[in-house]
Tab-separated table of C-alpha atoms in Angstrom:
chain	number	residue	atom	x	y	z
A	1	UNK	CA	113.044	84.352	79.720
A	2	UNK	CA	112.908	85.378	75.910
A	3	UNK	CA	112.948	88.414	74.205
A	4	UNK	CA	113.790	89.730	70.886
A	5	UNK	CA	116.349	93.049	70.521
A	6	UNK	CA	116.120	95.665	67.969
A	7	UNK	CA	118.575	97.684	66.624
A	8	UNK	CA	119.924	99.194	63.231
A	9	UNK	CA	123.268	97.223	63.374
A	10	UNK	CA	123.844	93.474	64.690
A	11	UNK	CA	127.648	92.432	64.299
A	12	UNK	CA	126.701	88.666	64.512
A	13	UNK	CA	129.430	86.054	63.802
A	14	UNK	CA	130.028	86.102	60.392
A	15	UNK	CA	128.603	89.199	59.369
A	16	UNK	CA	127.230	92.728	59.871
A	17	UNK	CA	122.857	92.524	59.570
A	18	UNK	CA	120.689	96.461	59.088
A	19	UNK	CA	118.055	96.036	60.761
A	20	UNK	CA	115.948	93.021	62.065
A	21	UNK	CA	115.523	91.171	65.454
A	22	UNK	CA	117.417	89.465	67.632
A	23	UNK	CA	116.086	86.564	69.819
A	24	UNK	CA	117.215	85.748	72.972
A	25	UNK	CA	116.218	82.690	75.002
A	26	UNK	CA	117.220	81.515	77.894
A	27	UNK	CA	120.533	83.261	78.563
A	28	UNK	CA	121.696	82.305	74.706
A	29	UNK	CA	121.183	83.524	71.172
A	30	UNK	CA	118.457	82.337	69.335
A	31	UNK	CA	118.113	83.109	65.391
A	32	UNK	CA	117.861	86.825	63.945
A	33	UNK	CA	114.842	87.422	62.237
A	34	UNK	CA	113.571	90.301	60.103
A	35	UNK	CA	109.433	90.192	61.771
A	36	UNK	CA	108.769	89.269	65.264
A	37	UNK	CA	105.526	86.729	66.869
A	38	UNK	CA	102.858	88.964	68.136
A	39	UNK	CA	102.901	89.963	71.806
A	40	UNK	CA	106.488	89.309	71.724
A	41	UNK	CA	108.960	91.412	74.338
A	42	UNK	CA	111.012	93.475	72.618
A	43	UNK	CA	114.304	95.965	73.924
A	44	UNK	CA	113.961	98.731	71.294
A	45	UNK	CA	117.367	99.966	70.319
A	46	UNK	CA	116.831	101.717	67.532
A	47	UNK	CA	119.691	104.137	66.741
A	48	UNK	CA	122.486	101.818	67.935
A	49	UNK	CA	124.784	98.787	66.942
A	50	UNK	CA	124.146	95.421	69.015
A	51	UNK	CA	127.444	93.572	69.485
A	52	UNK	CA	128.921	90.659	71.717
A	53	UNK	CA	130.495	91.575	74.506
A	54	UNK	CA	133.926	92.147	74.983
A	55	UNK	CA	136.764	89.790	76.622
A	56	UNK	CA	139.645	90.772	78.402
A	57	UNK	CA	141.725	88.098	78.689
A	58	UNK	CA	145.357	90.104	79.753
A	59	UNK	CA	143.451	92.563	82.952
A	60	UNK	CA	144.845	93.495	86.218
A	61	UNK	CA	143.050	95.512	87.890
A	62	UNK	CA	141.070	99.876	86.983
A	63	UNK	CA	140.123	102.162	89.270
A	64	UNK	CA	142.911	101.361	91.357
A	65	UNK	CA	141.966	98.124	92.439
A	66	UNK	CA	144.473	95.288	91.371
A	67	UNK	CA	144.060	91.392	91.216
A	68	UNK	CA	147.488	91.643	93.564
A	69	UNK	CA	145.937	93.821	96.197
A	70	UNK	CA	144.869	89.751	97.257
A	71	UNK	CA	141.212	91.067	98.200
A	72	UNK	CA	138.049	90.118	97.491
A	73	UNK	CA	136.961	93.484	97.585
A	74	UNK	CA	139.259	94.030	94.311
A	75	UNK	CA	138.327	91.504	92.506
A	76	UNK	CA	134.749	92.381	92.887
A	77	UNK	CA	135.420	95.779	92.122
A	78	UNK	CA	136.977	95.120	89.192
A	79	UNK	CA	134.109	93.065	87.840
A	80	UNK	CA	131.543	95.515	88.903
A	81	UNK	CA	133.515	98.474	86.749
A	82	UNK	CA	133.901	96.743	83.367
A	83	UNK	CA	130.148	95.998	81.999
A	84	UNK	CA	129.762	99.863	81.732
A	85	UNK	CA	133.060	99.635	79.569
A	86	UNK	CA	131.394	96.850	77.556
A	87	UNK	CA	133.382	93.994	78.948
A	88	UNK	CA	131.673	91.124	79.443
A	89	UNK	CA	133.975	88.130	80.398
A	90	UNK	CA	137.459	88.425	82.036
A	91	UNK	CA	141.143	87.147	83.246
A	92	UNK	CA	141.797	88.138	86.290
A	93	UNK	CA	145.819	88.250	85.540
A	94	UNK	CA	148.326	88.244	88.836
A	95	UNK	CA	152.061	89.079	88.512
A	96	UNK	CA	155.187	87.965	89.571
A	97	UNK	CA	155.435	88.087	93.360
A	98	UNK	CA	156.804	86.294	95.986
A	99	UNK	CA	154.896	83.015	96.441
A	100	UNK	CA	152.881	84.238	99.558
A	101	UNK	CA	151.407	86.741	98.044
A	102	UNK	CA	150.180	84.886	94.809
A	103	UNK	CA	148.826	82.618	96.513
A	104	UNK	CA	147.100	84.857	98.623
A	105	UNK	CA	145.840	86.624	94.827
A	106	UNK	CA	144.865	83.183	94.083
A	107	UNK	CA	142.468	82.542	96.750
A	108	UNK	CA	140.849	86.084	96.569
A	109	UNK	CA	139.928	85.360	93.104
A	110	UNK	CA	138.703	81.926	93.540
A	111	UNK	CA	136.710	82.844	96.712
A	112	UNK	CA	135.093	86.002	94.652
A	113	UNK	CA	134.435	83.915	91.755
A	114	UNK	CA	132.633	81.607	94.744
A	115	UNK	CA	130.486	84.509	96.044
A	116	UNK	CA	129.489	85.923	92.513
A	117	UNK	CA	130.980	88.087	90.733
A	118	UNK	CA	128.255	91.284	90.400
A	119	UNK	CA	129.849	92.088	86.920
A	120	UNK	CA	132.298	91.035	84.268
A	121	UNK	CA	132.156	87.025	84.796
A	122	UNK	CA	135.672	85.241	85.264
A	123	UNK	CA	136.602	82.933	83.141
A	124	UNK	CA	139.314	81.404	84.848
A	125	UNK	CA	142.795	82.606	85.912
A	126	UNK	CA	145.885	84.364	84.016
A	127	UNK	CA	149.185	83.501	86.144
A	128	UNK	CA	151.444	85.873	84.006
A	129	UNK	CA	154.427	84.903	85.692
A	130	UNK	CA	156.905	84.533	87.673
A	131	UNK	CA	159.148	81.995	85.024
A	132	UNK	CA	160.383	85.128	83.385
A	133	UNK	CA	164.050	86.401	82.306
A	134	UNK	CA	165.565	89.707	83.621
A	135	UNK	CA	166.464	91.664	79.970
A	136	UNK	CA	162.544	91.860	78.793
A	137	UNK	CA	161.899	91.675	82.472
A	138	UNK	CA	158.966	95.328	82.008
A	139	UNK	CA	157.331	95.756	85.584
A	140	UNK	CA	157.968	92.208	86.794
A	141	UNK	CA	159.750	91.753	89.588
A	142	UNK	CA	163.407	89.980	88.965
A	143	UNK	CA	163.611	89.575	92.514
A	144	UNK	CA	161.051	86.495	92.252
A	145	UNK	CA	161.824	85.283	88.449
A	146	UNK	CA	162.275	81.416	89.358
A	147	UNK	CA	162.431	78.443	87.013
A	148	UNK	CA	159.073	76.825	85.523
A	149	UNK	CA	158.088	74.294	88.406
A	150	UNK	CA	155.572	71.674	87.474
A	151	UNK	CA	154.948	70.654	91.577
A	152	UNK	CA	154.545	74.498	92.427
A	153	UNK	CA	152.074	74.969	89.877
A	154	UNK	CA	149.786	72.104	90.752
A	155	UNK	CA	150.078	73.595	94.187
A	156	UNK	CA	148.749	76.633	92.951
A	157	UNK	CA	145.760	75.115	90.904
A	158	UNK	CA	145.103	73.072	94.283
A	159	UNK	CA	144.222	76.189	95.726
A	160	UNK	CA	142.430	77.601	92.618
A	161	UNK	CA	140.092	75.011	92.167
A	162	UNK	CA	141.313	74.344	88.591
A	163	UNK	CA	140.485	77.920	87.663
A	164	UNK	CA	143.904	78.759	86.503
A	165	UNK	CA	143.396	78.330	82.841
A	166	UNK	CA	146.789	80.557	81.102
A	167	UNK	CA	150.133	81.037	82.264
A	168	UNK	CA	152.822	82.767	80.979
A	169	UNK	CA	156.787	81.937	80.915
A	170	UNK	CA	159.872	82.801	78.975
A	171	UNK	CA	160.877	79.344	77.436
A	172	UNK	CA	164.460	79.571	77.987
A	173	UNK	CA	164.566	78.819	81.211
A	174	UNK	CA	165.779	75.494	82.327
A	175	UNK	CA	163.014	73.085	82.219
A	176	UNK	CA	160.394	74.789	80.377
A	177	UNK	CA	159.883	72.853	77.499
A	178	UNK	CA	159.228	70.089	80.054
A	179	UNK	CA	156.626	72.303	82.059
A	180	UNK	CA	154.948	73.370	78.899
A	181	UNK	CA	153.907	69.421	77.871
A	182	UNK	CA	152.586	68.548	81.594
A	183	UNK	CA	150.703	71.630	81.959
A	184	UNK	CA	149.074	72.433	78.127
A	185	UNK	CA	147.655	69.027	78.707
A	186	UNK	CA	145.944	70.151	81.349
A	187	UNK	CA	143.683	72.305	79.227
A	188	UNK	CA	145.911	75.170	80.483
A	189	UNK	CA	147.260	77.303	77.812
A	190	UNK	CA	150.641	78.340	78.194
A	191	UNK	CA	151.842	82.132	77.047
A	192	UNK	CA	155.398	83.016	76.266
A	193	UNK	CA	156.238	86.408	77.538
A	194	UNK	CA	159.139	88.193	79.274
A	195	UNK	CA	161.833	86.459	77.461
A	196	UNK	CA	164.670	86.956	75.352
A	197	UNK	CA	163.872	83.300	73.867
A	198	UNK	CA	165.464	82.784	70.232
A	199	UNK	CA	163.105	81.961	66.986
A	200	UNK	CA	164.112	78.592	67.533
A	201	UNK	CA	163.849	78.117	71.113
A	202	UNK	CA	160.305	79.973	70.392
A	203	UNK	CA	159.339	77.427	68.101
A	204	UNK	CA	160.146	74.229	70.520
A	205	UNK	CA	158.156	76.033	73.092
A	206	UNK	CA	155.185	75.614	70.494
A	207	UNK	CA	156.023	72.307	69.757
A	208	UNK	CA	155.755	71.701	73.145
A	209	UNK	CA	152.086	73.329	72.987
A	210	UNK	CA	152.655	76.654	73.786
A	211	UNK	CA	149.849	78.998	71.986
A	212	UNK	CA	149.900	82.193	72.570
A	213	UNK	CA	152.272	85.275	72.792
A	214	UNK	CA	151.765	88.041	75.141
A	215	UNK	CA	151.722	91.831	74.218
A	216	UNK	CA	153.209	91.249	71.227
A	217	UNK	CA	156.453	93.923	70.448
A	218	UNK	CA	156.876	94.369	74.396
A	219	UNK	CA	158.526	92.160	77.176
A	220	UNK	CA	160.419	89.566	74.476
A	221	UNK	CA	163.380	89.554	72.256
A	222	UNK	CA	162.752	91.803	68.563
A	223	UNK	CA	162.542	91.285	65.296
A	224	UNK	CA	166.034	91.434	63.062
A	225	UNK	CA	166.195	89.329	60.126
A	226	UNK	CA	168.856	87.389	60.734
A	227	UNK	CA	167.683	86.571	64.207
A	228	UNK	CA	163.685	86.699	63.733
A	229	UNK	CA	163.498	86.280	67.997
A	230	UNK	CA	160.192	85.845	69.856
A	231	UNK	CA	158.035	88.179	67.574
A	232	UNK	CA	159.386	86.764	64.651
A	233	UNK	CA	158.036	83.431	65.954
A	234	UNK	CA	154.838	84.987	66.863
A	235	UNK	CA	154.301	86.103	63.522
A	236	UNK	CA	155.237	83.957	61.704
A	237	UNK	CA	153.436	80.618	63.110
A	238	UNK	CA	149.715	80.570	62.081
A	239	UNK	CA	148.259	78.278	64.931
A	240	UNK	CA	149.436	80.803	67.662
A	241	UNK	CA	147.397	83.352	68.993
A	242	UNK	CA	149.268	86.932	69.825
A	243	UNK	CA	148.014	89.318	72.078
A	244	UNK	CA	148.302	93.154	71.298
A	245	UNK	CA	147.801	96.312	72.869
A	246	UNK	CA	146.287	98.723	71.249
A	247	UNK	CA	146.784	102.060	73.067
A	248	UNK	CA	149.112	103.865	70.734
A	249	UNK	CA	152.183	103.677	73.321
A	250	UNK	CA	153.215	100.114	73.538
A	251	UNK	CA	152.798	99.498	69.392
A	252	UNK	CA	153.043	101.747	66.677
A	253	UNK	CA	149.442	102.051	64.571
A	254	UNK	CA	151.063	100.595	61.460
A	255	UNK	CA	152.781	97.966	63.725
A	256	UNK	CA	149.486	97.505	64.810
A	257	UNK	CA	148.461	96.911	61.346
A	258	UNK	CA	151.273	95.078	59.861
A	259	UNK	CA	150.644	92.147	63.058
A	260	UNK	CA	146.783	92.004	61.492
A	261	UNK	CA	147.779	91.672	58.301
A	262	UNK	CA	149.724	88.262	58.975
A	263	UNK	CA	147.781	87.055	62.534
A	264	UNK	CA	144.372	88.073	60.866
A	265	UNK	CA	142.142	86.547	63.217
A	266	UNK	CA	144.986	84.952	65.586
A	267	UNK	CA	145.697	88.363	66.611
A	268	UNK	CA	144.090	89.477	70.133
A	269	UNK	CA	143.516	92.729	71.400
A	270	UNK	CA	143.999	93.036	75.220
A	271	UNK	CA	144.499	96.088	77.880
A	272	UNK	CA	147.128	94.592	80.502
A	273	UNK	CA	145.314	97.144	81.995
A	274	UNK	CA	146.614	97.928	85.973
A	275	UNK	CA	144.960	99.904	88.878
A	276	UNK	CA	145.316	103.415	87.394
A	277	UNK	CA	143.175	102.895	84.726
A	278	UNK	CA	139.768	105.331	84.854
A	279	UNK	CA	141.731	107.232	87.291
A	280	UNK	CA	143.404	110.597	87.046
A	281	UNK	CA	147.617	111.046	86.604
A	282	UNK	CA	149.408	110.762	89.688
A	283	UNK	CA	151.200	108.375	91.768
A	284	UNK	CA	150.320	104.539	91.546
A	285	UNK	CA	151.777	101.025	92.169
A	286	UNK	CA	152.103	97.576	90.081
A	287	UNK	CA	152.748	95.022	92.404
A	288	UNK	CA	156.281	95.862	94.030
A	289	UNK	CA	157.003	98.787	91.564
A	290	UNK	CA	156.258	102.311	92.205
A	291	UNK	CA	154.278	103.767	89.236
A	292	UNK	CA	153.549	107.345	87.938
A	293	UNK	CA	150.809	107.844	85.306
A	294	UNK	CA	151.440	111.379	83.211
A	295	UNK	CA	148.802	111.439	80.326
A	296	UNK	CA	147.332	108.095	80.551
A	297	UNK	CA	151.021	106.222	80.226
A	298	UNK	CA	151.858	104.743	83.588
A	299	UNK	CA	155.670	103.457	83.771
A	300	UNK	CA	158.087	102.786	86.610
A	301	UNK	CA	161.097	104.839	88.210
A	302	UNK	CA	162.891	103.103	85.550
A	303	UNK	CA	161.268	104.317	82.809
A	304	UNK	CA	160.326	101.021	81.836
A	305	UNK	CA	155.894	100.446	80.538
A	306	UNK	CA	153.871	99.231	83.568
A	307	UNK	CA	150.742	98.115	82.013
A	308	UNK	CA	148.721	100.042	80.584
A	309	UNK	CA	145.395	102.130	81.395
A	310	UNK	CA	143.724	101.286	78.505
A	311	UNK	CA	139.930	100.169	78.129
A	312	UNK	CA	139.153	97.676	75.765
A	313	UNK	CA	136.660	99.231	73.896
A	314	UNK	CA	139.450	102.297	73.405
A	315	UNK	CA	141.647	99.633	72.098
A	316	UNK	CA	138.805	98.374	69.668
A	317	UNK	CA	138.044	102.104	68.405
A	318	UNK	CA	141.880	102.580	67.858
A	319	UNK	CA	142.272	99.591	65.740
A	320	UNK	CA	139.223	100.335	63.992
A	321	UNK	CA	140.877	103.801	63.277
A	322	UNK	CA	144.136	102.801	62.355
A	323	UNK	CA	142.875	100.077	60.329
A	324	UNK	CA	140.351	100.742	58.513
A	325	UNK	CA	138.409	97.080	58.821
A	326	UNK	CA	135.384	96.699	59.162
A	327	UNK	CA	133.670	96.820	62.908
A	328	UNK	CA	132.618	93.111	62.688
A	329	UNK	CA	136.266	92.470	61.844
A	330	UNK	CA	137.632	94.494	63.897
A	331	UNK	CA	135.205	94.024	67.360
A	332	UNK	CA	135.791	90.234	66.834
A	333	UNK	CA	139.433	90.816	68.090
A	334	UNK	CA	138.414	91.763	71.093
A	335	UNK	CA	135.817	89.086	71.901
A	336	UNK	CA	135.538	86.399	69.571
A	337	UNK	CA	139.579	85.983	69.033
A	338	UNK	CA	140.074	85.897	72.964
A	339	UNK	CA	137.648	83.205	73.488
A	340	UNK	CA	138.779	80.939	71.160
A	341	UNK	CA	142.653	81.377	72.464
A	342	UNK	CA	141.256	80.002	76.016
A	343	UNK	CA	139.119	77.008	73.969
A	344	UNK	CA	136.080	79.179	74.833
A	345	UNK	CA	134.841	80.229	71.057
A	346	UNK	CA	131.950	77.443	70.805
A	347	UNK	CA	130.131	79.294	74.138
A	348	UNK	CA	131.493	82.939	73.910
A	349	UNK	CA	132.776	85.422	72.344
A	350	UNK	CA	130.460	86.463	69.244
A	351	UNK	CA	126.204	86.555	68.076
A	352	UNK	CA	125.192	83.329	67.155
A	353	UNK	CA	122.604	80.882	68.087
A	354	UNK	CA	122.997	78.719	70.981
A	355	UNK	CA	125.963	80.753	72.494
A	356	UNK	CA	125.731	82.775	75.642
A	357	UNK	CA	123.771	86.208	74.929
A	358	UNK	CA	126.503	88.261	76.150
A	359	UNK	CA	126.210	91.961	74.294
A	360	UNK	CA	126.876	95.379	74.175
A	361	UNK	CA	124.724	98.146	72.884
A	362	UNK	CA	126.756	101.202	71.589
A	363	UNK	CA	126.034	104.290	69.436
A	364	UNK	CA	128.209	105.763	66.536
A	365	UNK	CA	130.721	107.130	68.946
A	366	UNK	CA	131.640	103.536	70.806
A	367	UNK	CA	129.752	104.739	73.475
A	368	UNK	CA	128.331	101.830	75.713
A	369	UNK	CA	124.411	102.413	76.074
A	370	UNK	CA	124.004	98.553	78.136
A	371	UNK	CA	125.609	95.720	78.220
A	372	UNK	CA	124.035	92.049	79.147
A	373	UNK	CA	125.384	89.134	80.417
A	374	UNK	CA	123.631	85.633	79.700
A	375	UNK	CA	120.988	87.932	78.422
A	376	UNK	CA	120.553	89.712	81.658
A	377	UNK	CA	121.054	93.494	81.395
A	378	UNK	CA	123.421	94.557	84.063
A	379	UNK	CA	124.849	97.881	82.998
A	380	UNK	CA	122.507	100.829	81.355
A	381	UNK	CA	123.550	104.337	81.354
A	382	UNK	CA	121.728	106.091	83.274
A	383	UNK	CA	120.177	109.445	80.974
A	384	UNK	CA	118.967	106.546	78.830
């Protein structure tokens, strides 16, 4: 199949193009090109910006479905809901649990992956969890919080079929460092999150080949400058990548702002999104924790951040607010920067020829007209 798309804006790879067409060809990007052949198919979106699809790679569930619920059903359902929010590619992230039940999260996701996904496409799964430590502990469950086990994650990726691809631990705990070499050569990438891990200890953990940081600011020790702790190490190492949520709650805007200024394009906005997002405030759970959600901020009995509700392309607009980039700049953080912090840039993640024609068509108020996956449209909103 091969068409050509029109818009006023493309944000291709390395820059923003007025005007012109876009090819696509068989489920990839061709070349853009200011005059198309004769006869040729065109989607006319004239009036809007064309840009690549987003990537979640830090989701657990919306619409209160979670990953945990160990259904089918939810992971499908999850899928289904987040082309119409422009996300294109996803993690479908599990938490810390007691080892029936994430295995049992496991194999829901690997057998929906099997059937098809009818939305978002997986590409592979987040373990986040459960090697964490109690004092950053968030919504995890300390009741589970276990050691880093090389023989009970090989079990797990048994039953996944390989797909686990990222998993998250706080490096302090005995035997991590060990963990972290078997498993990053796996082509797994390992997260640190949930810990109260020193600079230094950080820094072994990336010697190790630990590569990315998870929410950055939440669930891991601060920054003091005499003890720079686990953001200090995020920030300050330029091969890492460091997730961020960008919902206003969990990081301050100029926080927000500061982390870009030193990650630049290391720096990867996420959701950590859980059930109650696109749904109204009220009661809710995250995996063993009781949850209420009062204006969009969902946290437990405790007080403590569960999650958050936010949608990715909210998180884009924010940053885009508070900082004042460009939108090529600024959209690449949410698709092109999580792709390449799985090993995925090369096939995902931004416009450019020969990579997968996942895109999003949205108008001046971030607004998702359609979004298309391997070139096939599979959201479009409806009065268009």
């Amino acid at each position: 199949m091969e068409y050509y798309i029109k818009a006023d804006r493309f944000l291709l790879e390395s820059e923003e193009k007025i005007g012109g067409y876009l090819l696509v060809e068989n489920g990839r990007f061709g070349n853009f090109v200011n005059k198309v052949p004769v006869c040729a198919v065109v989607e006319d979106w004239t009036g809007y910006t064309v840009a690549p699809g987003l990537f979640d790679t830090h989701i657990h569930g919306i619409k209160n479905y979670d990953v945990m619920d160990g259904t089918v059903k939810a992971v499908q359902e999850i899928s289904a809901i987040l082309p119409e929010l422009g996300v294109t590619r996803f993690l479908p992230t599990t938490l810390t649990s007691s080892k029936h039940d994430l295995q049992k999260a496991i194999l829901a996701v690997k057998e929906g992956i099997d059937k098809g996904l009818p939305g978002a496409k997986s590409e592979g799964i987040f373990l986040e969890g459960p090697y964490f430590t109690n004092k950053h502990k968030g919504a995890q469950n300390p009741a589970f919080f276990r050691n880093p086990s090389y023989e009970e994650f090989t079990e797990w990726q048994q039953l996944a079929d390989g797909m686990i691809v990222k998993v998250a631990l706080a490096p302090e705990r005995p035997g991590s460092i060990d963990f972290i070499e078997k498993v990053s050569k796996e082509n797994v990438f390992i997260s640190i999150a949930h810990t109260d891990a020193s600079y230094e200890c950080c820094r072994n953990a990336i010697k190790a080949g630990a590569t990315i940081f998870v929410h950055l600011f939440n669930g891991m020790s601060g920054l003091h400058h005499r003890k720079p702790g686990a953001v200090g190490a995020a920030l300050l190492n330029n091969q890492t990548y460091t997730e961020i949520i960008c919902d206003g709650f969990h990081v301050h805007p100029h926080m927000a702002n500061l982390a870009f200024q030193i990650k630049e394009e290391k720096l990867v906005l996420i959701t950590d999104c859980m059930r109650a997002g696109l749904m109204p405030d009220g009661d809710y759970s995250l995996g063993d924790f009781q949850v209420k959600m009062n204006n969009n901020i969902a946290r437990t009995v405790t007080g403590s951040l569960a999650g958050s509700t936010l949608t990715l392309i909210d998180g884009v607009k924010n940053f885009y607010k508070w900082s004042r980039k460009g939108l090529h700049i600024v959209w690449h953080l949410a698709s092109l920067s999580p792709a390449n912090s799985i090993g995925k840039g090369n096939q995902l993640g931004s416009i450019s020829p020969g990579k997968l024609a996942d895109y999003v068509v949205i108008d001046e108020n971030f607004e998702v007209q359609m979004t298309a996956i391997t070139g096939e449209i599979i959201y479009k909103r409806l009065n268009i």
